[in-house]
Amino acid sequence: AFMLETVSFTLSTRLRLWFVPRTAIIYGRDEYVLASLLSQRKVFWETHTGSTNRYAKELVARAAGIIGITKGLTDLYTSLGAPADKLLVAPDAVDLAIFEEITATKETLRQELNLPLDRTIVTYSGSLDLYSWKGVDVFLEAAKLAQGNETLSQVSFLVVGGSPEAVAKLKEDYAGLPIVWIGRVSPSLVPKYLKASDVLVLPNKSGDVISEKYTSPMKLFQYMAASRPIVASDLPSVREVLSEENAILVPPNEPQALMEGIVTATQNKSKVGQIVSRIESDVKKYTWQNRAQSLLDLFRRVSSPQVKQIKDTVFYDKESVKYSEKRYPNKASSYTQFFFKKRLNIVTDLLKEMVSGKPGQNLLEVGCADGVVIGKIHDIFGSKISSYRGIDISSGMIEAAINKNHGKHIDFSVRGNGDFGYKSQDIIIEVGVLNYADFDKELSYAKEALVPDGHYLISVAGQSSFWDLFRKDKTGFNNFYSYDEYESKIRKSFDILAIRPVGLYLPLIWRTPLLARKIQTVAECLLGKILPNKFHEKVYLLTKNKTKF
């Protein structure tokens, strides 16, 4: 039945992913389900038990990230080959607000919960019958030993949790001891029982790898939030959170040692004061908000495009000889040619708004290739723009640009490794190249190079467009952002004055170019506002100020 549920859940998840953006990630704990979805999206696996089955090994090899609730878990998967930069230790946590809302005194809480007012209460909270390594038996044996210790004669041992059957059996086994059996309670009552106590006990046992290395007990963080001294087993998993400075650590599996730790917690007021003070400081690190933030940081770090030069100068040097002929013929015979010409027309149309009535402006094209775009702009605007400059990383492209634009007043130069190399620009154009650069840096360079009321004209290709979804060659697009992510980045530095989608990829129609040119034009006109994120690219007109046309 469990396998049937797992398979049906996996299938329904795969169906659901048809309606989820490609930028979405998958996050979960079940290694079978996640391993079956590795080909669908970026997968992040949170592990609690140290699984090493074949599904876990598949996730180690291919998951975008692995989250372990202890360092013991991440060490295990490091030994199995998981890259260190894809691992995160994220212990369990606590909602501090729940505890902070409890303002009643310890005495008032005891009255409300019908607990003894005149005794020291030492509490264990948690399961009694599911996991033997949680050590409730060690706690109860320590309670039995306490009967022979005069300093613990006024101590009551409180057990919160356990099924009725487990409580009944243990009541019989430990009859006659000062143990208060609470049984299962609403989660909202647990903080009250903890704050009504004097000492809280975490008696996890050694001999079980989960207990020793892999567990991150939620009760531990609740104990800390209650601001009570903690007596805990000295295990590697526990030491990831506790130490001698914020707890009393005792050897595991030893009731006598646990009883002696309880004596220290009830008698050594100075040590207890120091421990509680440190606990109140340390627990602030272990909130669910902080844990969520650490997960988000991992998602962003691993999922964000890694900036790299996908097309280097060698590629552009080779392309320089026939760059324009391949992309800008008189009549488009392929979708790609139509796309390049349509994008150029959008750029020149937007420029008309900027140049109209504003003489004396200078223009810089970043990534000018062989000068085909800036050359066309020069042909249209001539002296209406006072100066034209083009820069490119490829010396071959710059040489081709100079040759193709002979007689035009355009300055071409090879771009250096840093910024654009020019300041006080009125118009900067950067189309078709931003996806292959460090997007954030390019925006900062443009902002620095523009005059206060200058304009920045760019284009970017986003994930999940028809071009991205249907083409066979995926080189590059896995490193791109979605349009929403691009626009979020843009708005940190610029105001968006206009957005023009360009290139709705319809490959089948281009078997008949004469007909395709008309269909493509109509399709883009009709669907531009309905499906803008499915277009190959978007052209953005930006400004540093609130200027509008």
Coordinates of C-alpha atoms in Angstrom, one line a residue:
A1 CA 0.0 0.0 0.0
F2 CA 2.8 2.4 0.8
M3 CA 4.6 1.7 -2.5
L4 CA 1.3 2.2 -4.4
E5 CA 0.8 5.6 -2.6
T6 CA 4.4 6.5 -3.4
V7 CA 4.1 5.7 -7.1
S8 CA 0.7 7.5 -7.5
F9 CA 2.1 10.5 -5.7
T10 CA 5.1 10.5 -8.0
L11 CA 2.9 10.3 -11.1
S12 CA 0.7 13.1 -9.9
T13 CA 3.7 15.3 -9.2
R14 CA 5.0 14.7 -12.7
L15 CA 1.6 15.8 -14.1
R16 CA 1.6 18.8 -11.8
L17 CA 5.0 19.9 -13.2
W18 CA 3.5 20.5 -16.6
F19 CA 1.8 23.6 -15.1
V20 CA 4.8 24.8 -13.1
P21 CA 7.5 27.2 -14.5
R22 CA 10.8 25.5 -15.4
T23 CA 12.5 27.8 -12.9
A24 CA 10.6 26.1 -10.1
I25 CA 12.6 23.7 -7.9
I26 CA 11.5 20.4 -6.2
Y27 CA 12.2 20.0 -2.5
G28 CA 11.4 17.0 -0.4
R29 CA 12.5 14.2 1.9
D30 CA 11.4 11.0 0.1
E31 CA 14.4 9.7 -1.9
Y32 CA 12.3 7.5 -4.2
V33 CA 10.0 10.3 -5.3
L34 CA 12.8 12.8 -5.7
A35 CA 15.1 10.4 -7.6
S36 CA 12.3 9.8 -10.1
L37 CA 11.9 13.6 -10.7
L38 CA 15.6 14.4 -11.3
S39 CA 15.1 14.9 -15.0
Q40 CA 12.1 17.3 -14.5
R41 CA 13.6 20.2 -12.5
K42 CA 16.3 21.0 -10.0
V43 CA 15.8 18.7 -7.0
F44 CA 16.8 19.4 -3.4
W45 CA 16.8 16.6 -0.9
E46 CA 16.4 17.0 2.8
T47 CA 17.6 13.9 4.6
H48 CA 17.1 12.8 8.2
T49 CA 18.1 9.1 8.4
G50 CA 21.3 8.6 6.4
S51 CA 19.8 6.5 3.6
T52 CA 22.3 4.9 1.3
N53 CA 20.0 3.0 -1.0
R54 CA 20.2 3.3 -4.8
Y55 CA 17.8 6.2 -4.9
A56 CA 19.8 8.1 -2.3
K57 CA 23.0 7.4 -4.3
E58 CA 21.3 8.8 -7.4
L59 CA 20.4 11.9 -5.5
V60 CA 24.0 12.2 -4.2
A61 CA 25.2 12.2 -7.8
R62 CA 22.5 14.4 -9.5
A63 CA 20.6 16.5 -6.9
A64 CA 21.0 20.2 -7.1
G65 CA 21.5 20.3 -3.3
I66 CA 21.4 18.0 -0.2
I67 CA 20.2 19.3 3.2
G68 CA 21.2 17.3 6.2
I69 CA 19.7 18.1 9.7
T70 CA 23.2 17.3 11.2
K71 CA 26.8 17.5 10.1
G72 CA 26.9 13.8 10.6
L73 CA 24.5 13.4 7.6
T74 CA 26.4 15.8 5.3
D75 CA 29.7 14.1 6.2
L76 CA 28.1 10.8 5.2
Y77 CA 27.1 12.2 1.8
T78 CA 30.4 13.9 1.3
S79 CA 32.0 10.5 1.7
L80 CA 29.7 9.2 -1.0
G81 CA 30.8 11.9 -3.5
A82 CA 28.4 14.8 -2.9
P83 CA 30.1 18.1 -3.7
A84 CA 30.7 20.3 -0.7
D85 CA 29.2 23.4 -2.3
K86 CA 25.8 21.6 -2.7
L87 CA 25.5 20.5 0.9
L88 CA 23.9 22.4 3.8
V89 CA 23.6 21.6 7.5
A90 CA 20.1 22.8 8.6
P91 CA 19.2 21.6 12.1
D92 CA 15.6 21.5 13.1
A93 CA 14.3 24.6 14.9
V94 CA 11.6 26.2 17.0
D95 CA 9.0 29.0 16.9
L96 CA 10.2 31.3 19.6
A97 CA 7.0 33.4 19.5
I98 CA 5.0 30.5 20.9
F99 CA 7.2 30.5 24.0
E100 CA 7.4 34.3 24.2
E101 CA 3.6 34.5 24.3
I102 CA 3.6 32.5 27.5
T103 CA 4.0 35.3 30.1
A104 CA 2.5 33.5 33.1
T105 CA 4.8 32.6 36.0
K106 CA 6.0 29.0 36.7
E107 CA 3.6 28.8 39.7
T108 CA 0.6 30.0 37.6
L109 CA 1.4 27.5 34.9
R110 CA 1.6 24.7 37.4
Q111 CA -1.8 25.6 38.8
E112 CA -3.3 25.7 35.3
L113 CA -1.8 22.3 34.5
N114 CA -2.5 20.7 37.9
L115 CA 1.2 20.1 38.7
P116 CA 2.7 20.0 42.2
L117 CA 3.7 23.5 43.4
D118 CA 6.1 22.5 46.1
R119 CA 8.4 20.1 44.2
T120 CA 11.2 20.4 41.7
I121 CA 10.0 19.1 38.4
V122 CA 12.3 17.3 36.0
T123 CA 10.7 16.7 32.6
Y124 CA 11.1 14.4 29.6
S125 CA 8.9 15.3 26.6
G126 CA 8.5 13.0 23.6
S127 CA 7.8 9.6 22.3
L128 CA 7.7 6.6 24.6
D129 CA 7.2 3.7 22.2
L130 CA 8.4 4.6 18.7
Y131 CA 12.1 4.8 19.0
S132 CA 14.0 3.0 21.7
W133 CA 17.1 5.2 21.2
K134 CA 15.3 8.2 22.5
G135 CA 16.2 6.9 26.0
V136 CA 13.0 7.2 28.0
D137 CA 14.0 4.0 29.8
V138 CA 17.3 5.7 30.9
F139 CA 15.3 8.6 32.2
L140 CA 13.0 6.3 34.2
E141 CA 15.8 4.3 35.6
A142 CA 17.4 7.6 36.7
A143 CA 14.2 8.4 38.5
K144 CA 14.4 5.0 40.3
L145 CA 18.0 5.8 41.4
A146 CA 16.9 9.2 42.6
Q147 CA 14.9 7.5 45.4
G148 CA 18.1 6.8 47.1
N149 CA 19.5 10.3 46.7
E150 CA 18.6 12.6 49.5
T151 CA 19.2 15.8 47.4
L152 CA 16.5 14.6 45.0
S153 CA 13.9 13.7 47.6
Q154 CA 11.7 16.7 46.6
V155 CA 11.9 16.0 42.9
S156 CA 9.0 14.9 40.7
F157 CA 9.7 13.3 37.3
L158 CA 7.3 14.5 34.6
V159 CA 6.7 12.5 31.4
V160 CA 4.9 14.3 28.6
G161 CA 3.9 12.2 25.6
G162 CA 3.3 8.6 24.8
S163 CA 0.3 6.5 23.6
P164 CA -2.2 5.4 26.3
E165 CA -0.9 1.8 25.9
A166 CA 2.7 2.8 26.4
V167 CA 1.9 5.0 29.4
A168 CA -0.1 2.2 31.0
K169 CA 2.7 -0.3 30.7
L170 CA 5.4 2.0 32.0
K171 CA 3.1 3.1 34.9
E172 CA 3.0 -0.6 35.9
D173 CA 6.7 -1.1 35.5
Y174 CA 7.6 2.0 37.5
A175 CA 4.8 2.0 40.1
G176 CA 5.5 3.7 43.4
L177 CA 7.9 6.3 42.0
P178 CA 7.3 10.1 42.0
I179 CA 6.5 10.1 38.3
V180 CA 3.7 12.3 36.9
W181 CA 2.4 10.7 33.6
I182 CA 0.8 13.3 31.3
G183 CA 0.5 11.2 28.2
R184 CA -0.2 12.9 24.8
V185 CA -1.3 16.5 24.8
S186 CA -2.0 19.1 22.2
P187 CA 1.2 20.6 20.8
S188 CA 0.0 24.0 22.0
L189 CA 0.3 22.7 25.6
V190 CA 3.9 21.4 25.3
P191 CA 5.5 24.8 25.8
K192 CA 3.5 25.3 29.0
Y193 CA 4.6 22.0 30.5
L194 CA 8.2 22.8 29.6
K195 CA 8.1 26.3 31.1
A196 CA 6.4 24.9 34.2
S197 CA 9.4 22.6 34.8
D198 CA 12.7 23.2 36.5
V199 CA 15.0 20.8 34.5
L200 CA 14.5 19.3 31.0
V201 CA 16.1 16.0 30.0
L202 CA 17.3 14.7 26.6
P203 CA 18.5 11.1 27.3
N204 CA 19.2 9.9 23.8
K205 CA 21.1 6.6 23.7
S206 CA 24.3 5.5 22.0
G207 CA 24.5 2.4 19.9
D208 CA 22.1 3.6 17.1
V209 CA 23.7 5.6 14.3
I210 CA 20.6 7.9 14.0
S211 CA 20.8 8.8 17.6
E212 CA 24.5 9.2 17.6
K213 CA 25.0 11.2 14.3
Y214 CA 21.8 11.9 12.5
T215 CA 19.0 13.1 14.7
S216 CA 18.2 16.8 15.4
P217 CA 15.5 16.5 18.0
M218 CA 12.8 19.1 17.8
K219 CA 12.4 18.7 21.6
L220 CA 15.9 20.0 22.0
F221 CA 15.1 23.4 20.5
Q222 CA 11.8 23.5 22.4
Y223 CA 13.8 22.9 25.6
M224 CA 16.1 25.7 24.7
A225 CA 13.2 28.1 24.0
A226 CA 11.7 27.3 27.4
S227 CA 14.9 28.8 29.1
R228 CA 15.4 25.9 31.4
P229 CA 18.6 24.0 32.2
I230 CA 19.0 20.9 30.0
V231 CA 20.6 17.6 31.0
A232 CA 21.5 15.8 27.8
S233 CA 23.4 12.7 26.6
D234 CA 26.9 13.5 25.3
L235 CA 26.5 12.4 21.7
P236 CA 28.0 13.9 18.4
S237 CA 24.5 14.8 17.2
V238 CA 23.7 16.6 20.4
R239 CA 27.1 18.4 20.5
E240 CA 26.3 20.1 17.2
V241 CA 24.0 22.3 19.2
L242 CA 24.8 21.9 22.9
S243 CA 28.1 22.1 24.8
E244 CA 29.3 22.4 28.4
E245 CA 28.5 26.1 28.2
N246 CA 24.8 25.8 27.5
A247 CA 23.9 22.4 29.0
I248 CA 24.9 19.6 31.4
L249 CA 26.2 16.8 29.2
V250 CA 26.4 13.2 30.6
P251 CA 27.5 9.9 29.3
P252 CA 24.7 8.2 27.3
N253 CA 23.0 5.0 28.4
E254 CA 23.9 5.5 32.0
P255 CA 21.1 6.1 34.5
Q256 CA 23.5 6.9 37.3
A257 CA 25.3 9.6 35.2
L258 CA 22.0 11.0 34.2
M259 CA 20.8 11.2 37.8
E260 CA 24.0 12.9 38.8
G261 CA 23.5 15.5 36.0
I262 CA 20.0 16.1 37.4
V263 CA 21.5 16.7 40.8
T264 CA 23.9 19.3 39.3
A265 CA 21.0 21.0 37.6
T266 CA 18.9 21.2 40.7
Q267 CA 21.7 22.1 43.2
N268 CA 24.3 24.2 41.4
K269 CA 22.4 27.5 41.1
S270 CA 25.5 29.4 39.8
K271 CA 26.1 26.9 37.0
V272 CA 22.4 26.8 36.1
G273 CA 22.3 30.6 35.8
Q274 CA 25.2 30.6 33.4
I275 CA 23.7 27.8 31.3
V276 CA 20.2 29.4 31.1
S277 CA 21.8 32.8 30.1
R278 CA 23.7 31.1 27.3
I279 CA 20.7 29.0 26.1
E280 CA 18.6 32.2 25.8
S281 CA 21.3 33.6 23.5
D282 CA 22.0 30.5 21.5
V283 CA 18.4 29.5 20.7
K284 CA 17.9 32.7 18.7
K285 CA 20.0 31.0 15.9
Y286 CA 17.5 28.1 15.7
T287 CA 14.3 29.7 14.5
W288 CA 12.3 28.4 11.6
Q289 CA 12.7 31.8 9.9
N290 CA 16.5 31.4 10.1
R291 CA 16.3 27.9 8.8
A292 CA 14.1 28.9 5.9
Q293 CA 16.6 31.7 5.0
S294 CA 19.5 29.3 5.0
L295 CA 17.5 27.0 2.6
L296 CA 16.6 29.9 0.3
D297 CA 20.3 31.0 0.3
L298 CA 21.2 27.4 -0.9
F299 CA 18.5 27.4 -3.5
R300 CA 19.6 30.7 -4.9
R301 CA 23.3 29.8 -4.8
V302 CA 22.9 26.5 -6.5
S303 CA 20.0 27.4 -8.9
S304 CA 21.2 30.8 -10.1
P305 CA 23.1 30.8 -13.3
Q306 CA 26.8 30.5 -13.0
V307 CA 28.3 33.4 -14.9
K308 CA 30.5 32.1 -17.6
Q309 CA 31.5 33.2 -21.1
I310 CA 29.4 30.7 -23.1
K311 CA 30.6 32.2 -26.4
D312 CA 34.1 33.4 -26.2
T313 CA 36.3 35.6 -28.5
V314 CA 37.3 32.5 -30.5
F315 CA 33.6 32.0 -31.5
Y316 CA 33.1 35.6 -32.4
D317 CA 36.4 35.8 -34.4
K318 CA 35.2 32.9 -36.5
E319 CA 31.8 34.4 -37.0
S320 CA 33.1 37.8 -37.9
V321 CA 33.5 37.2 -41.6
K322 CA 29.9 36.2 -42.4
Y323 CA 28.1 37.5 -39.3
S324 CA 25.8 40.0 -41.0
E325 CA 25.2 37.9 -44.1
K326 CA 24.0 34.9 -42.0
R327 CA 21.7 37.0 -39.8
Y328 CA 20.6 40.0 -41.7
P329 CA 19.8 39.1 -45.4
N330 CA 17.4 41.2 -47.4
K331 CA 14.6 38.7 -46.9
A332 CA 14.5 36.2 -44.1
S333 CA 14.5 32.6 -45.1
S334 CA 14.6 31.2 -41.6
Y335 CA 13.1 32.0 -38.2
T336 CA 16.5 33.1 -36.9
Q337 CA 17.0 35.6 -39.7
F338 CA 13.4 36.9 -39.1
F339 CA 14.2 37.2 -35.4
F340 CA 17.4 39.3 -35.9
K341 CA 15.7 41.7 -38.3
K342 CA 12.6 42.1 -36.1
R343 CA 14.8 42.9 -33.1
L344 CA 16.7 45.5 -35.1
N345 CA 13.5 47.1 -36.2
I346 CA 12.3 47.3 -32.5
V347 CA 15.6 48.9 -31.5
T348 CA 15.4 51.5 -34.2
D349 CA 11.7 52.3 -33.4
L350 CA 12.5 52.8 -29.7
L351 CA 15.5 55.0 -30.6
K352 CA 13.2 57.3 -32.6
E353 CA 11.5 58.2 -29.3
M354 CA 14.8 59.0 -27.7
V355 CA 16.4 61.0 -30.5
S356 CA 13.3 63.0 -31.5
G357 CA 13.8 66.6 -30.4
K358 CA 17.0 65.9 -28.4
P359 CA 20.0 66.8 -30.6
G360 CA 23.6 66.3 -29.5
Q361 CA 23.3 62.9 -27.9
N362 CA 26.0 60.3 -28.1
L363 CA 25.4 56.6 -28.5
L364 CA 27.5 53.6 -27.4
E365 CA 26.7 50.0 -28.6
V366 CA 28.1 47.3 -26.3
G367 CA 28.8 44.0 -28.1
C368 CA 28.6 45.6 -31.5
A369 CA 29.8 42.5 -33.4
D370 CA 30.6 43.5 -37.0
G371 CA 28.8 46.8 -36.7
V372 CA 25.6 45.8 -38.4
V373 CA 23.2 47.3 -35.8
I374 CA 25.1 50.5 -35.1
G375 CA 25.7 50.9 -38.9
K376 CA 21.9 50.6 -39.5
I377 CA 21.3 53.2 -36.7
H378 CA 23.8 55.5 -38.3
D379 CA 22.1 55.2 -41.7
I380 CA 18.7 56.1 -40.1
F381 CA 19.7 58.9 -37.7
G382 CA 22.9 60.3 -39.2
S383 CA 23.8 63.7 -37.6
K384 CA 20.7 63.6 -35.2
I385 CA 23.1 61.6 -33.0
S386 CA 26.3 63.5 -32.4
S387 CA 28.7 60.5 -31.9
Y388 CA 28.6 56.8 -32.5
R389 CA 30.8 54.3 -30.7
G390 CA 30.9 50.5 -30.8
I391 CA 32.8 48.1 -28.6
D392 CA 33.2 44.3 -28.7
I393 CA 35.3 41.6 -26.9
S394 CA 36.3 40.2 -30.3
S395 CA 39.1 41.9 -32.2
G396 CA 38.0 40.0 -35.4
M397 CA 34.5 41.5 -35.0
I398 CA 36.0 45.0 -34.6
E399 CA 38.1 44.6 -37.7
A400 CA 35.0 43.5 -39.6
A401 CA 33.0 46.4 -38.2
I402 CA 35.6 48.9 -39.4
N403 CA 35.7 47.4 -42.9
K404 CA 31.9 47.1 -43.2
N405 CA 31.2 50.7 -42.0
H406 CA 34.0 52.5 -44.0
G407 CA 33.1 56.1 -44.5
K408 CA 30.7 56.3 -41.5
H409 CA 31.6 58.4 -38.5
I410 CA 31.6 55.4 -36.0
D411 CA 34.5 54.7 -33.6
F412 CA 35.0 51.0 -33.0
S413 CA 37.3 49.5 -30.4
V414 CA 38.0 46.3 -28.5
R415 CA 36.4 46.2 -25.1
G416 CA 38.6 45.7 -22.1
N417 CA 38.0 43.2 -19.3
G418 CA 36.2 45.7 -17.0
D419 CA 33.6 48.4 -17.6
F420 CA 32.6 49.9 -20.9
G421 CA 35.5 52.3 -21.0
Y422 CA 33.3 55.3 -21.7
K423 CA 31.5 57.8 -19.4
S424 CA 28.7 60.3 -19.8
Q425 CA 26.8 58.4 -22.5
D426 CA 23.3 59.5 -23.5
I427 CA 22.3 56.2 -25.0
I428 CA 23.7 52.7 -24.5
I429 CA 22.6 49.7 -26.5
E430 CA 23.3 46.2 -25.5
V431 CA 21.2 43.7 -27.5
G432 CA 21.9 40.0 -28.0
V433 CA 24.8 39.8 -25.6
L434 CA 23.7 40.2 -22.0
N435 CA 22.8 36.6 -21.6
Y436 CA 26.5 35.7 -22.1
A437 CA 27.8 38.2 -19.6
D438 CA 27.6 38.9 -15.9
F439 CA 24.2 40.5 -15.9
D440 CA 24.5 42.3 -12.6
K441 CA 27.9 43.7 -13.5
E442 CA 26.7 44.9 -16.9
L443 CA 23.8 46.8 -15.3
S444 CA 26.2 48.5 -12.9
Y445 CA 28.6 49.4 -15.7
A446 CA 25.7 50.9 -17.7
K447 CA 24.4 52.9 -14.7
E448 CA 27.9 54.3 -14.1
A449 CA 28.4 55.2 -17.8
L450 CA 25.0 56.8 -18.4
V451 CA 24.3 60.5 -17.8
P452 CA 21.5 61.1 -15.2
D453 CA 18.7 61.2 -17.8
G454 CA 20.4 58.7 -20.2
H455 CA 18.7 55.6 -21.7
Y456 CA 19.8 52.0 -21.8
L457 CA 18.4 49.7 -24.5
I458 CA 18.9 46.0 -23.9
S459 CA 17.5 42.6 -24.8
V460 CA 17.6 39.3 -22.9
A461 CA 16.4 35.8 -23.6
G462 CA 14.5 34.1 -20.8
Q463 CA 14.0 30.5 -19.7
S464 CA 10.7 28.8 -20.7
S465 CA 10.2 30.6 -24.0
F466 CA 9.2 28.5 -27.0
W467 CA 12.7 28.9 -28.3
D468 CA 14.1 27.5 -25.0
L469 CA 11.5 24.7 -24.8
F470 CA 11.6 23.4 -28.4
R471 CA 15.1 23.7 -29.7
K472 CA 17.4 20.7 -29.5
D473 CA 20.6 22.6 -28.7
K474 CA 20.2 23.7 -25.0
T475 CA 23.7 25.3 -24.7
G476 CA 23.4 28.4 -22.7
F477 CA 19.7 28.6 -21.7
N478 CA 20.3 26.5 -18.5
N479 CA 22.4 29.5 -17.4
F480 CA 19.7 32.1 -18.1
Y481 CA 17.2 33.6 -15.7
S482 CA 13.4 33.8 -16.2
Y483 CA 12.0 37.1 -17.5
D484 CA 10.6 37.8 -14.0
E485 CA 14.0 37.3 -12.5
Y486 CA 15.7 39.6 -15.1
E487 CA 13.1 42.3 -14.5
S488 CA 13.5 42.0 -10.7
K489 CA 17.3 42.6 -11.2
I490 CA 16.7 45.5 -13.6
R491 CA 14.4 47.4 -11.3
K492 CA 17.1 47.5 -8.6
S493 CA 19.0 50.0 -10.8
F494 CA 16.6 51.2 -13.6
D495 CA 13.1 52.2 -14.4
I496 CA 11.5 50.2 -17.2
L497 CA 10.0 52.5 -19.8
A498 CA 9.0 50.0 -22.4
I499 CA 9.1 46.2 -23.0
R500 CA 8.8 44.7 -26.5
P501 CA 8.7 40.9 -26.9
V502 CA 10.4 39.6 -30.0
G503 CA 10.6 36.2 -31.6
L504 CA 7.7 33.7 -31.0
Y505 CA 9.4 30.5 -32.1
L506 CA 7.2 28.7 -34.6
P507 CA 9.7 26.4 -36.4
L508 CA 7.3 24.3 -38.6
I509 CA 6.0 27.3 -40.6
W510 CA 9.5 28.2 -41.8
R511 CA 9.5 25.3 -44.2
T512 CA 7.7 27.8 -46.5
P513 CA 9.6 31.1 -45.8
L514 CA 7.4 33.3 -48.1
L515 CA 4.3 32.3 -46.1
A516 CA 6.1 32.1 -42.8
R517 CA 7.2 35.8 -42.8
K518 CA 3.5 36.8 -42.9
I519 CA 2.3 34.2 -40.3
Q520 CA 5.2 35.1 -38.0
T521 CA 4.4 38.8 -38.1
V522 CA 0.7 38.2 -37.4
A523 CA 1.4 35.7 -34.6
E524 CA 3.8 38.0 -32.8
C525 CA 1.4 40.9 -33.2
L526 CA -1.6 39.0 -31.8
L527 CA 0.2 37.1 -29.0
G528 CA 2.7 39.7 -27.9
K529 CA 0.5 40.8 -24.9
I530 CA -1.0 37.3 -24.2
L531 CA 2.2 35.2 -24.2
P532 CA 5.1 37.7 -23.6
N533 CA 7.1 35.2 -21.6
K534 CA 7.0 32.7 -24.4
F535 CA 8.9 35.0 -26.8
H536 CA 12.5 34.3 -27.6
E537 CA 13.7 37.7 -26.2
K538 CA 12.4 40.9 -24.8
V539 CA 13.8 44.3 -25.6
Y540 CA 13.8 46.7 -22.7
L541 CA 14.1 50.5 -22.7
L542 CA 15.5 51.6 -19.4
T543 CA 16.4 54.9 -17.6
K544 CA 17.9 55.9 -14.3
N545 CA 15.2 58.5 -13.9
K546 CA 11.4 58.7 -14.2
T547 CA 11.5 60.1 -17.7
K548 CA 8.5 59.0 -19.8
F549 CA 7.6 59.6 -23.4

